[in-house]
XYZ file of C-alpha atoms in Angstrom:
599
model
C -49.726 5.020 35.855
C -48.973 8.595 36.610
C -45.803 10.780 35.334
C -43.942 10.154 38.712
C -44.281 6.399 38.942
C -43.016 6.029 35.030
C -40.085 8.213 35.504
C -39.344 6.145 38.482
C -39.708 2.862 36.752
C -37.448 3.991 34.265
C -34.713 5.621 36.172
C -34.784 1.394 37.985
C -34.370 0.464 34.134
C -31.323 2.013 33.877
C -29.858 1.052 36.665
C -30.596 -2.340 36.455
C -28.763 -2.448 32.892
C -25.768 -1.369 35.175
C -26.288 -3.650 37.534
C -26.481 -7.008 35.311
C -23.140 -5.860 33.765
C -21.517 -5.491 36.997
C -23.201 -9.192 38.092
C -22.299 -11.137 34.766
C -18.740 -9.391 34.960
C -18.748 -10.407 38.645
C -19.782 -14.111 37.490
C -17.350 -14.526 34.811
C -14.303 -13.841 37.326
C -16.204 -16.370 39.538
C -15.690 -18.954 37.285
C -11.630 -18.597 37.629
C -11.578 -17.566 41.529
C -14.067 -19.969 42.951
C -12.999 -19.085 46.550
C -12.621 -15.055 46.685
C -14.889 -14.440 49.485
C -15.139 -10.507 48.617
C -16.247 -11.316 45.240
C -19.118 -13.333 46.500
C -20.373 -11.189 49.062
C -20.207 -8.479 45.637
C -22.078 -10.690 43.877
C -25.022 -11.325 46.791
C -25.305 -7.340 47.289
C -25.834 -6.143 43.635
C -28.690 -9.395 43.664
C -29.883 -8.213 46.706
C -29.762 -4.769 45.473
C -31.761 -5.861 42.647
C -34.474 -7.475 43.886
C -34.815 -5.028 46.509
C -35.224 -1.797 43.870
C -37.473 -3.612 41.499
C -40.056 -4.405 44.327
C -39.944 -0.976 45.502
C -40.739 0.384 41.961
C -43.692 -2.474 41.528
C -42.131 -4.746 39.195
C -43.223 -7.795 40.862
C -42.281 -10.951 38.070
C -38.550 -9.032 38.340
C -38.533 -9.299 42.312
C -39.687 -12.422 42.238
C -37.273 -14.309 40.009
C -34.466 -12.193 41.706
C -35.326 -13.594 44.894
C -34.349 -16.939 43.684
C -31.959 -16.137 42.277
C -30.525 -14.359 45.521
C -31.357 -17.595 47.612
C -29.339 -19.523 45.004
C -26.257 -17.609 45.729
C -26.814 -17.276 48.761
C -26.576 -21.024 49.209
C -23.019 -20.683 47.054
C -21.881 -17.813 49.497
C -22.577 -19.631 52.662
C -20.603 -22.783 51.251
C -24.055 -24.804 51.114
C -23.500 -25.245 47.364
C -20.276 -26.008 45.524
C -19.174 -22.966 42.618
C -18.578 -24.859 40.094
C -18.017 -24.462 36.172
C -22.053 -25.745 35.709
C -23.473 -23.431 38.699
C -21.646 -20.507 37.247
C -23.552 -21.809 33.697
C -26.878 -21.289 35.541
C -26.044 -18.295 37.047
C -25.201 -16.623 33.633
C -28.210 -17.555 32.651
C -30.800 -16.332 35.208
C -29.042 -12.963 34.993
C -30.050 -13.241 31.099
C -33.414 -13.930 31.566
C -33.630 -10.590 34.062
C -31.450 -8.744 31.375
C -34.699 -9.916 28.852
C -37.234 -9.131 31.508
C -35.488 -5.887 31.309
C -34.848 -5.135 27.941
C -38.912 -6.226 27.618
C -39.828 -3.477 30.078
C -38.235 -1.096 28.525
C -40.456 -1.541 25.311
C -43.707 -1.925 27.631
C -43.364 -1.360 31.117
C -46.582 -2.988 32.365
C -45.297 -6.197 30.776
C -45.859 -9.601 32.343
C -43.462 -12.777 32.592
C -43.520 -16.364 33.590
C -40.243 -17.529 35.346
C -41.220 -20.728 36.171
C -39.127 -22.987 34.108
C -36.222 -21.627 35.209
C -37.336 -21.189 39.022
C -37.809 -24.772 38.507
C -34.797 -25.129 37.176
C -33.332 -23.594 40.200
C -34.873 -25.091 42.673
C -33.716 -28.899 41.075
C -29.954 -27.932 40.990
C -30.948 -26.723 44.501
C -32.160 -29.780 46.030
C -29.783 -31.998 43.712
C -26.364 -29.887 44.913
C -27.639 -30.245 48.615
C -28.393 -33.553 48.358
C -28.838 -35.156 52.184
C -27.245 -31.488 54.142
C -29.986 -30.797 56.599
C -32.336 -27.847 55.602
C -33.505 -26.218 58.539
C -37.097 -24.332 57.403
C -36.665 -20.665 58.835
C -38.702 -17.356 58.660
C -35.973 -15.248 59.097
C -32.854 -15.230 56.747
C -29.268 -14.167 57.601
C -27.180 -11.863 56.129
C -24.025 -11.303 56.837
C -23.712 -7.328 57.301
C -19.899 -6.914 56.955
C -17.158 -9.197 58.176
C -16.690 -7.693 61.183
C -19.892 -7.823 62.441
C -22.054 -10.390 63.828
C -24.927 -12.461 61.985
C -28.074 -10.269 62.144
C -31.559 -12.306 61.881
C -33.762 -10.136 59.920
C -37.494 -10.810 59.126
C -38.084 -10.630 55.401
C -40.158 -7.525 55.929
C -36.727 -5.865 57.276
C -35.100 -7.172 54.197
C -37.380 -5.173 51.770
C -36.973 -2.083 54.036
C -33.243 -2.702 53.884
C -33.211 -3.185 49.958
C -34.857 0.219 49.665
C -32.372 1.801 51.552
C -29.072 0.032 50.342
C -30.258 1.203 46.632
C -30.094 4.623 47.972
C -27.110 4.581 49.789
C -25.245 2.394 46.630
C -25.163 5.019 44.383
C -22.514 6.947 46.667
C -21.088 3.642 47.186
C -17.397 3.814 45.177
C -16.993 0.311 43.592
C -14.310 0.100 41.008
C -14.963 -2.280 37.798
C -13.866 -5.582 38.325
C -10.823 -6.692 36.393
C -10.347 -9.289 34.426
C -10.440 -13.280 35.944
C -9.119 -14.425 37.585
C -8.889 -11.702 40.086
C -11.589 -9.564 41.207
C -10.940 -6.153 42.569
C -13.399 -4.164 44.818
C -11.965 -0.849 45.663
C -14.342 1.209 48.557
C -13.578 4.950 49.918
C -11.096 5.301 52.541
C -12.112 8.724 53.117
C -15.261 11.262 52.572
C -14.789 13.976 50.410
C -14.567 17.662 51.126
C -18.020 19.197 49.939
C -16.592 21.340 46.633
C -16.722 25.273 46.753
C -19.739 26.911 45.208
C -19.856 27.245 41.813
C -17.209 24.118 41.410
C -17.961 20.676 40.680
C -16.010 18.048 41.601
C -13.896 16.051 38.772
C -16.051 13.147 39.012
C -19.526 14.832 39.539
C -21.730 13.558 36.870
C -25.075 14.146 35.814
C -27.943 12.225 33.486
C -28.552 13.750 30.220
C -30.910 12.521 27.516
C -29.384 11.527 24.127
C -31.869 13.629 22.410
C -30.623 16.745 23.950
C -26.753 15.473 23.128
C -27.905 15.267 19.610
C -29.678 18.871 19.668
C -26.792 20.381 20.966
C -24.990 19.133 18.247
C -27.414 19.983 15.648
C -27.043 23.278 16.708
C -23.312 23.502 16.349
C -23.230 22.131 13.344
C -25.023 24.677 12.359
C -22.741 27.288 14.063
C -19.744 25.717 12.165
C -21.759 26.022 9.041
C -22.301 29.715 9.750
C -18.784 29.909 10.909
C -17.482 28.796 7.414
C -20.287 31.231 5.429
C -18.086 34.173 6.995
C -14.768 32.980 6.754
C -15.453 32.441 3.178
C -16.332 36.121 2.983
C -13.592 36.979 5.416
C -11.716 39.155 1.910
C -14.944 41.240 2.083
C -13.789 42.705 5.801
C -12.165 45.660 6.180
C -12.632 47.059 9.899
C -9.678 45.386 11.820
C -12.315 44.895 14.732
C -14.354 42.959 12.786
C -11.796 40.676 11.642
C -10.448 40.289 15.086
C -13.951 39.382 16.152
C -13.853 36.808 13.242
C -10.845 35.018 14.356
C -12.128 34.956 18.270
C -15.108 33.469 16.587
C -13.503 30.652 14.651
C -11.974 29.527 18.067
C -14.625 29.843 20.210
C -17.260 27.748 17.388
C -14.178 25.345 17.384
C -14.260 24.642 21.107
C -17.613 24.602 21.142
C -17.766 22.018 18.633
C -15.122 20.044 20.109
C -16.708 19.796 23.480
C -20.195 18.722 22.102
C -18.693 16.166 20.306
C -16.941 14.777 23.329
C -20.199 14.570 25.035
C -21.511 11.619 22.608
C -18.123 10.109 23.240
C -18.457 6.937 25.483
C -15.546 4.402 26.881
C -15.260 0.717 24.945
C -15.517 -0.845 28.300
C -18.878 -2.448 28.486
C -18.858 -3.412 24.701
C -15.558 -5.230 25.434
C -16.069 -6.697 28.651
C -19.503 -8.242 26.915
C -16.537 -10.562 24.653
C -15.815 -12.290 27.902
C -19.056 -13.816 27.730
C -19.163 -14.730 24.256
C -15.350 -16.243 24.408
C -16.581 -18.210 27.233
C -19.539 -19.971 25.969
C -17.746 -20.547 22.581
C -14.936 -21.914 24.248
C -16.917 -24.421 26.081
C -19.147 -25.220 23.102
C -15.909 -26.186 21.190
C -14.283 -27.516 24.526
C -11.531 -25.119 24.135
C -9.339 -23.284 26.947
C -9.344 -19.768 26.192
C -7.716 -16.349 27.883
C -9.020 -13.225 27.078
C -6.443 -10.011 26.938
C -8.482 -6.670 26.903
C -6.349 -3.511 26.065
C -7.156 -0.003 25.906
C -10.747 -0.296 27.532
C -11.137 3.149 28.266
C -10.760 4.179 24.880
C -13.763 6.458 23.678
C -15.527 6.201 20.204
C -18.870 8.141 19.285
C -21.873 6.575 20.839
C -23.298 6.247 17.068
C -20.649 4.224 15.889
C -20.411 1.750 18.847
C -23.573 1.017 18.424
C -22.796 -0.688 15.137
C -19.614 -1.789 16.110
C -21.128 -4.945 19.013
C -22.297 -7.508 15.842
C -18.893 -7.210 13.846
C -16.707 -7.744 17.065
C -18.619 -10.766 17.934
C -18.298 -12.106 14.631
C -14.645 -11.480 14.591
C -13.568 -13.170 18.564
C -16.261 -16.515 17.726
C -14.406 -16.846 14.424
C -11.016 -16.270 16.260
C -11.929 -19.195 18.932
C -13.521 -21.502 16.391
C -11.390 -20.646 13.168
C -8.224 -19.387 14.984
C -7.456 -21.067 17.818
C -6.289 -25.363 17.727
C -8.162 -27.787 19.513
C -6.187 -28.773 22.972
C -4.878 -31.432 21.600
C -3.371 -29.414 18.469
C -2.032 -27.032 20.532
C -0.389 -29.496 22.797
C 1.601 -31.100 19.766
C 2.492 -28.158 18.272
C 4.184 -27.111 21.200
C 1.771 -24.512 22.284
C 0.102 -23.657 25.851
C -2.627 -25.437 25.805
C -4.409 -22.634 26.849
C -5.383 -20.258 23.766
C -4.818 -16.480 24.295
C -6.982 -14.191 22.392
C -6.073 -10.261 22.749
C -8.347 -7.053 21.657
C -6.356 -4.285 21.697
C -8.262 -0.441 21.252
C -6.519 2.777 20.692
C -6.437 6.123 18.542
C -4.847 6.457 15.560
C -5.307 10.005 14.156
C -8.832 11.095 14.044
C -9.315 6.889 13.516
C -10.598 4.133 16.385
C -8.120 0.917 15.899
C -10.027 -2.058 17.389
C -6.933 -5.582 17.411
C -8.923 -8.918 17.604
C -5.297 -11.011 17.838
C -4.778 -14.615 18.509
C -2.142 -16.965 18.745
C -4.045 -19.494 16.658
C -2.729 -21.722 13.769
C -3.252 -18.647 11.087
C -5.034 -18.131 8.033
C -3.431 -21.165 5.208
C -4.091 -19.041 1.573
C -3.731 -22.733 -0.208
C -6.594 -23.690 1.771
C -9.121 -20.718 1.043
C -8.009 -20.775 -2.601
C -9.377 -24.704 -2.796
C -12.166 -23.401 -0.822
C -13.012 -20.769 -3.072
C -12.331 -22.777 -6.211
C -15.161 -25.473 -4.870
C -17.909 -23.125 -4.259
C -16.899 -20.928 -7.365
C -16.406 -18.023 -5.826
C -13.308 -17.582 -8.113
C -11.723 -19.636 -11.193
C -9.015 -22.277 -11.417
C -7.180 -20.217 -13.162
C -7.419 -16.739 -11.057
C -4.498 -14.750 -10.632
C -4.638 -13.432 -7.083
C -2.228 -12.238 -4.535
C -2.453 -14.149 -1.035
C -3.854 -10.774 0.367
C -6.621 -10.844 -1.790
C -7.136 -14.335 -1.199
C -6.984 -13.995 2.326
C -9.527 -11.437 2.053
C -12.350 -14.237 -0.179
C -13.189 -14.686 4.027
C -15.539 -11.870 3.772
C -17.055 -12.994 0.448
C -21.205 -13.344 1.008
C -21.798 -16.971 1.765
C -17.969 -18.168 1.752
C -16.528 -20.739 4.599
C -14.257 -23.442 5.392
C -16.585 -25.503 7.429
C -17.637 -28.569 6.048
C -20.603 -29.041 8.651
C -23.030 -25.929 9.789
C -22.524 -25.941 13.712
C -24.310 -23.492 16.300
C -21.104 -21.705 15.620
C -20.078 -21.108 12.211
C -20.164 -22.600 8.656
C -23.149 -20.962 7.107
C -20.756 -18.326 5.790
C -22.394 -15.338 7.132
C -20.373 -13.906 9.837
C -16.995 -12.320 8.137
C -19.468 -10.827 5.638
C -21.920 -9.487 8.456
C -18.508 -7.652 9.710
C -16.898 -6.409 6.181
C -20.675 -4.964 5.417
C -21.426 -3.451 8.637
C -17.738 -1.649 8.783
C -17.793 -0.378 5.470
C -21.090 1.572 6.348
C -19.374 2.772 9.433
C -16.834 4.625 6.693
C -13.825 1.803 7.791
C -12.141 -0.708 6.658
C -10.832 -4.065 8.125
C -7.416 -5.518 7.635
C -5.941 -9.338 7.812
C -2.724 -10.283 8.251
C -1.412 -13.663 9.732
C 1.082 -16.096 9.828
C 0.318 -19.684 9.794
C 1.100 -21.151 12.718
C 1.663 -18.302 14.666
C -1.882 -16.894 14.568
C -4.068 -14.019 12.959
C -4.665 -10.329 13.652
C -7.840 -8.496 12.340
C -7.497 -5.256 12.516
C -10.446 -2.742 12.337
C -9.941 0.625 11.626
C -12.706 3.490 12.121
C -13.970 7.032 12.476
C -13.976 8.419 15.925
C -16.978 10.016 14.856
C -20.066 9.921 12.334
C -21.280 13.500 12.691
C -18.382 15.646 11.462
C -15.944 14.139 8.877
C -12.890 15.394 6.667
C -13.724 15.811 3.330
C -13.397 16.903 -0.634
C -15.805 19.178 -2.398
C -16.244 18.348 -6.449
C -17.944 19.238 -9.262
C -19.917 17.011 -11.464
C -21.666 19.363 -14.015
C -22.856 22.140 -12.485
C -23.310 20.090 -8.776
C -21.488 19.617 -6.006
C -20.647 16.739 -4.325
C -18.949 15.871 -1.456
C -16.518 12.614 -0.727
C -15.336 11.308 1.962
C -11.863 11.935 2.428
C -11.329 8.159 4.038
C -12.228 6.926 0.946
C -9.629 8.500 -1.421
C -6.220 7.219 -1.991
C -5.347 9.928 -4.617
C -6.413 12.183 -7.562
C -4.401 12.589 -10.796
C -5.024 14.066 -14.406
C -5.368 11.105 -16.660
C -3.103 11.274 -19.631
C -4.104 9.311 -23.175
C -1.112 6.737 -22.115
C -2.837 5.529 -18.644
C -6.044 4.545 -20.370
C -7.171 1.661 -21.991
C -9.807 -0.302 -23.228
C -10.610 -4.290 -21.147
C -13.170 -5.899 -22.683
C -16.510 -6.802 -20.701
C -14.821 -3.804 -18.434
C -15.021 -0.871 -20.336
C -12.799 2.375 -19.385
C -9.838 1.502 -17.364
C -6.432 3.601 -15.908
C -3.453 1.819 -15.766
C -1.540 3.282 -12.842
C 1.800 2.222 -11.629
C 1.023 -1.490 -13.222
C -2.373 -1.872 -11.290
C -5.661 -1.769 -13.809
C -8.184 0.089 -12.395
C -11.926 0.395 -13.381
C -13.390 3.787 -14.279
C -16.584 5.184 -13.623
C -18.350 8.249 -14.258
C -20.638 9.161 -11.069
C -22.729 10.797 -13.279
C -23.660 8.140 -15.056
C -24.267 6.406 -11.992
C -26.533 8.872 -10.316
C -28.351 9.580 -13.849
C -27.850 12.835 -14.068
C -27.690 14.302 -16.970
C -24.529 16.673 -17.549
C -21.841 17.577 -20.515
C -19.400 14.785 -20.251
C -15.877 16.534 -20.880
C -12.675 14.320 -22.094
C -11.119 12.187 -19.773
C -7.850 14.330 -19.958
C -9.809 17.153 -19.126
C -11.118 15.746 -16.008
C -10.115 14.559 -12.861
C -9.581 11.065 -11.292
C -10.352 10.244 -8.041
C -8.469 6.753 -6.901
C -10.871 5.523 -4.645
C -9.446 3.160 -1.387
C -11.708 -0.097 -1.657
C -10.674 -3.085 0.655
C -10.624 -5.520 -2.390
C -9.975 -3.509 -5.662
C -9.169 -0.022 -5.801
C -10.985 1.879 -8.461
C -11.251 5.649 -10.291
C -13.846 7.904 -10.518
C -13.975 11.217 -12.979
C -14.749 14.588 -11.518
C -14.894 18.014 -13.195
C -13.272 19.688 -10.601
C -12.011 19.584 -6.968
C -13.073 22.650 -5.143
C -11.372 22.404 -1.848
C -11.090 20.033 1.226
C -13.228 20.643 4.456
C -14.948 19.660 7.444
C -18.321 18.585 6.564
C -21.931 18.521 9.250
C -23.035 15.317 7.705
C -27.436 15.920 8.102
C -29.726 13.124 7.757
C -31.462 12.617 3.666
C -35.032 12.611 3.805
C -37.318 10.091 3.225
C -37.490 10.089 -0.307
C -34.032 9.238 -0.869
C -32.989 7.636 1.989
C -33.012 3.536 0.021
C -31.025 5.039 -2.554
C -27.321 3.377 -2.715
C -24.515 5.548 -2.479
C -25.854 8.786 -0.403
C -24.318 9.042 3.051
C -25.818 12.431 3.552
C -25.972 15.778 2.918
C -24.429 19.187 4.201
C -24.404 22.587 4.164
C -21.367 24.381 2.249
C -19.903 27.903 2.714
C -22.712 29.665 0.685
C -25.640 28.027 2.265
C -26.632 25.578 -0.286
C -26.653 21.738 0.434
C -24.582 18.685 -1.132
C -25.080 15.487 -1.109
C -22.086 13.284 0.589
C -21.353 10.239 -1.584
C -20.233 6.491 -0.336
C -18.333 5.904 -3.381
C -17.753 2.009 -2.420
C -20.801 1.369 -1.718
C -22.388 3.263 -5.140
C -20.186 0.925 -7.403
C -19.928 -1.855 -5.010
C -22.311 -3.737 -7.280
C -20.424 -2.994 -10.771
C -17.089 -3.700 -9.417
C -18.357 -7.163 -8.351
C -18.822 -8.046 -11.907
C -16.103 -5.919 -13.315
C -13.036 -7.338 -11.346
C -13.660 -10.915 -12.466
C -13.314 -9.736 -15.947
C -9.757 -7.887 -15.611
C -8.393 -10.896 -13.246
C -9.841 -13.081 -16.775
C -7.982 -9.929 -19.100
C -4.666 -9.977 -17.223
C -4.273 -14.428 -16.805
C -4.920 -13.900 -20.294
């Protein structure tokens, strides 16, 4: 396989990701607007489209199973075959086996498949749904060019010559996204648009560019805002007016640099949300549940990095809100409710934050309920003091559930765990609040971005180390009165009436410095989603914006270390995950001071 053929195999790779979005988007609203006749001739062209491009780019198993998979909707289109809730079933499911076929190509293109269970499978519903209709045997097949125009015959060599040319001419094509069921909306151009002046680009000219060279150009102004902050450090030092006017230019050109790179790895929630559609749908049928999805603030952007992480957690979150959340039918109907369940995800910007809703209108979270729960599998004692926020929050406790029975959809007490673990490494946090019989809302709040963060510089000894400003609630000079002694605890501050563990990082990251007095240090009230805890510093040197940089090898398993960045003078720090670091002692350590204070 030569250079040329590759890059054109892979270019069709990318596409076709596009392209099985659009079609399981386009099914889903099929499944609520059975008889939109615009939405089905949508759904034959991308097929057609498909099938057409992979043959021309010599993926032969794709072309094939795409081909029945166009003759099965074309039967639907034509009216041969009812849509029904089962046919729409099947047709989700042949566009995940291409999505694997793809996803499998992608990792080795000259990869081989065999489709012929579920060609099999198609060709049964086939000749079940058309039953005793006459089939007339034909070598020609019709397709139905626009609705104004008459029925063309084609010979199936036409049809691949066609294919080839309609994957061309479809990416000028203007098709808007369709909206949510049950309506779908297909928006074309009314008008061609005036050729833009030389040197200008139009608003929505666009152009494929490799992540790599995204994340070099970031690299790279990192290290400009590094360099920036070297000379503003020394800006005392300047005494030619030019030079200092230069400086300040400087500072807000590296700034709008920076700020444009950064939007480049930004990318809209859109095709991570729209994917919930699919899983509400096939949990709601599992549980034989009526459900309506709400989506809200799709276009929202969040750092490529971080939505990457972000897919698990929110499918965690909408399966537990149509299993957990939402009443059976029956419940609903008794408790006055629609019987229809509504569940709503809601994105938007908060600060320099990403706020992702997951809100339903559900029978809520009961506290007496998880507190028996959690009493059973000893997660907690009989006797445990706890708030009904913190026993709200036992959800996300490794192993914890209120399903009696393990199901293909919950009760093995993974999933709320999956999403507190995976969020926290994100730098976020997720919040619960409900009301029982009104519903739940999980809220999940995180950083825009992974690659530049606000943040404090300390002293440990003669190091520096930077936190995370995200993950500090406040920082105080302990006085003799705020700290005691709990026993199996150790060193704790009493602050406002809440008893908070102390550690010394130090200690933790075994290095070997001068411990000072505690009233000669500084504590650093750390923001943890269960307990809040201290931490002693020597000093806080000043608050910044940070490059986080990747740790090498040799460090990169240890707990704790988020990463590492250059400072003003050139010399590198470590960034710490405080939660994570002590995650493991405050485990142990809060059991004891819920035992100290019942006591």
């Amino acid at each position: 396989m030569n250079e040329f053929e590759k890059e054109v195999k892979l270019d069709f790779l990318i596409e076709a990701t596009q392209l099985l979005n659009d079609s399981e988007q386009a099914f889903l609203a099929l499944e609520s607007d059975k008889n939109n006749a615009t939405l089905m001739n949508e759904i034959f062209r991308l097929a057609h489209n498909l099938k057409g491009t992979s043959r021309a780019v010599g993926f032969g198993d794709v072309a094939e199973f795409t081909h029945e998979m166009e003759n099965l909707i074309l039967q639907l289109k034509e009216g041969h075959v009812e849509i029904t809730d089962t046919m729409v079933s099947l047709l989700l499911e042949c566009n995940d086996h291409v999505s694997l076929m793809i996803r499998t190509l992608n990792m080795e293109l000259d990869a081989k498949f065999d489709s012929s269970e579920i060609i099999n499978k198609i060709k049964s519903t086939l000749s079940g749904q058309l039953g005793s209709a006459s089939k007339k045997e034909s070598a020609a097949v019709e397709i139905a060019v626009d609705n104004h125009e008459p029925v063309v015959a084609m010979s199936q060599e036409h049809i691949e010559l066609l294919a080839t040319f309609e994957s061309n001419f479809d990416k000028t094509e203007s098709v808007a996204e369709p909206v949510l069921a049950p309506v779908l909306s297909i928006k074309k151009p009314t008008e061609t648009k005036r050729a833009a002046p030389a040197g200008k680009a139009n608003e929505d000219d666009s152009i494929r560019v490799s992540l790599a060279r995204v994340e070099f150009l970031n690299n790279a102004v990192g290290e400009l805002v590094i360099i920036q902050t070297v000379l503003n450090q020394h800006r005392s030092e300047i005494i030619n007016p030019l030079m200092l006017k230069s400086l300040s230019h400087l500072a807000k050109l590296s700034k709008e640099i920076q700020d444009i790179s950064m939007s480049l790895r930004m990318v809209p929630l859109k095709p991570t949300l729209q994917k919930m559609q699919r899983i509400i749908r096939d949990t709601s049928k599992t549980l034989n549940k009526k459900v309506f999805l709400e989506l809200i603030g799709e276009e929202t952007e969040i750092d490529k990095t971080v939505l990457e992480h972000l897919a698990d957690p929110l499918v965690h979150i909408v399966r537990n809100a149509v299993d957990h959340g939402l009443e059976s039918t029956e419940e609903r109907i008794a408790a006055g409710k629609d019987e229809e369940g509504v569940v709503s995800i809601r994105a938007y910007h908060e600060g320099n934050n990403l706020v992702i809703e997951i809100k339903d209108d559900g029978k809520g979270i009961n506290a007496d309920i998880i507190r028996e729960k959690a009493i059973e599998k000893k997660v907690i004692s009989a006797n445990s003091n706890l708030s009904e926020e913190e026993i709200i929050n036992l959800i996300f406790h490794p192993g914890f559930s209120t399903k009696s029975e393990v199901s293909e959809i919950s009760g093995r007490g993974v999933g709320m765990d999956v999403v507190k673990t995976n969020i926290e490494k994100l730098s976020g946090e997720v919040k619960v609040t409900t009301v029982v019989g009104k519903g739940s809302i999980f809220k999940v709040v995180l950083p825009l971005t992974l690659a530049i963060i606000d943040a404090m510089v300390t002293m440990i000894g003669d190091e520096r180390y930077i936190i995370p400003l995200s993950q500090i609630y406040e920082s105080l000079s302990p006085t003799p009165d705020v700290l005691h002694y709990v026993n199996g605890v150790g060193e704790c501050l009493n602050i406002r009436g809440e008893v908070l563990p102390l550690f010394r990082i130090s200690k933790a990251l075994n290095r070997h410095v001068v411990e000072r007095k505690i009233h000669e240090q500084i504590a650093i009230i750390v923001n943890s989603e269960h307990r809040n805890f201290a931490v002693l510093v020597d000093d806080i040197l000043h608050q910044q914006q940070v490059v986080i940089k990747k740790i090498g090898d040799e460090i990169i398993d240890r707990k704790g270390f988020m990463g590492s960045s250059i400072l003003g003078d050139g010399r590198p720090a470590f960034i710490l995950d405080l939660i994570e670091l002590f995650s493991g002692t405050m485990k142990k350590k809060s059991s004891h001071i819920l035992e100290e204070l019942a006591a």
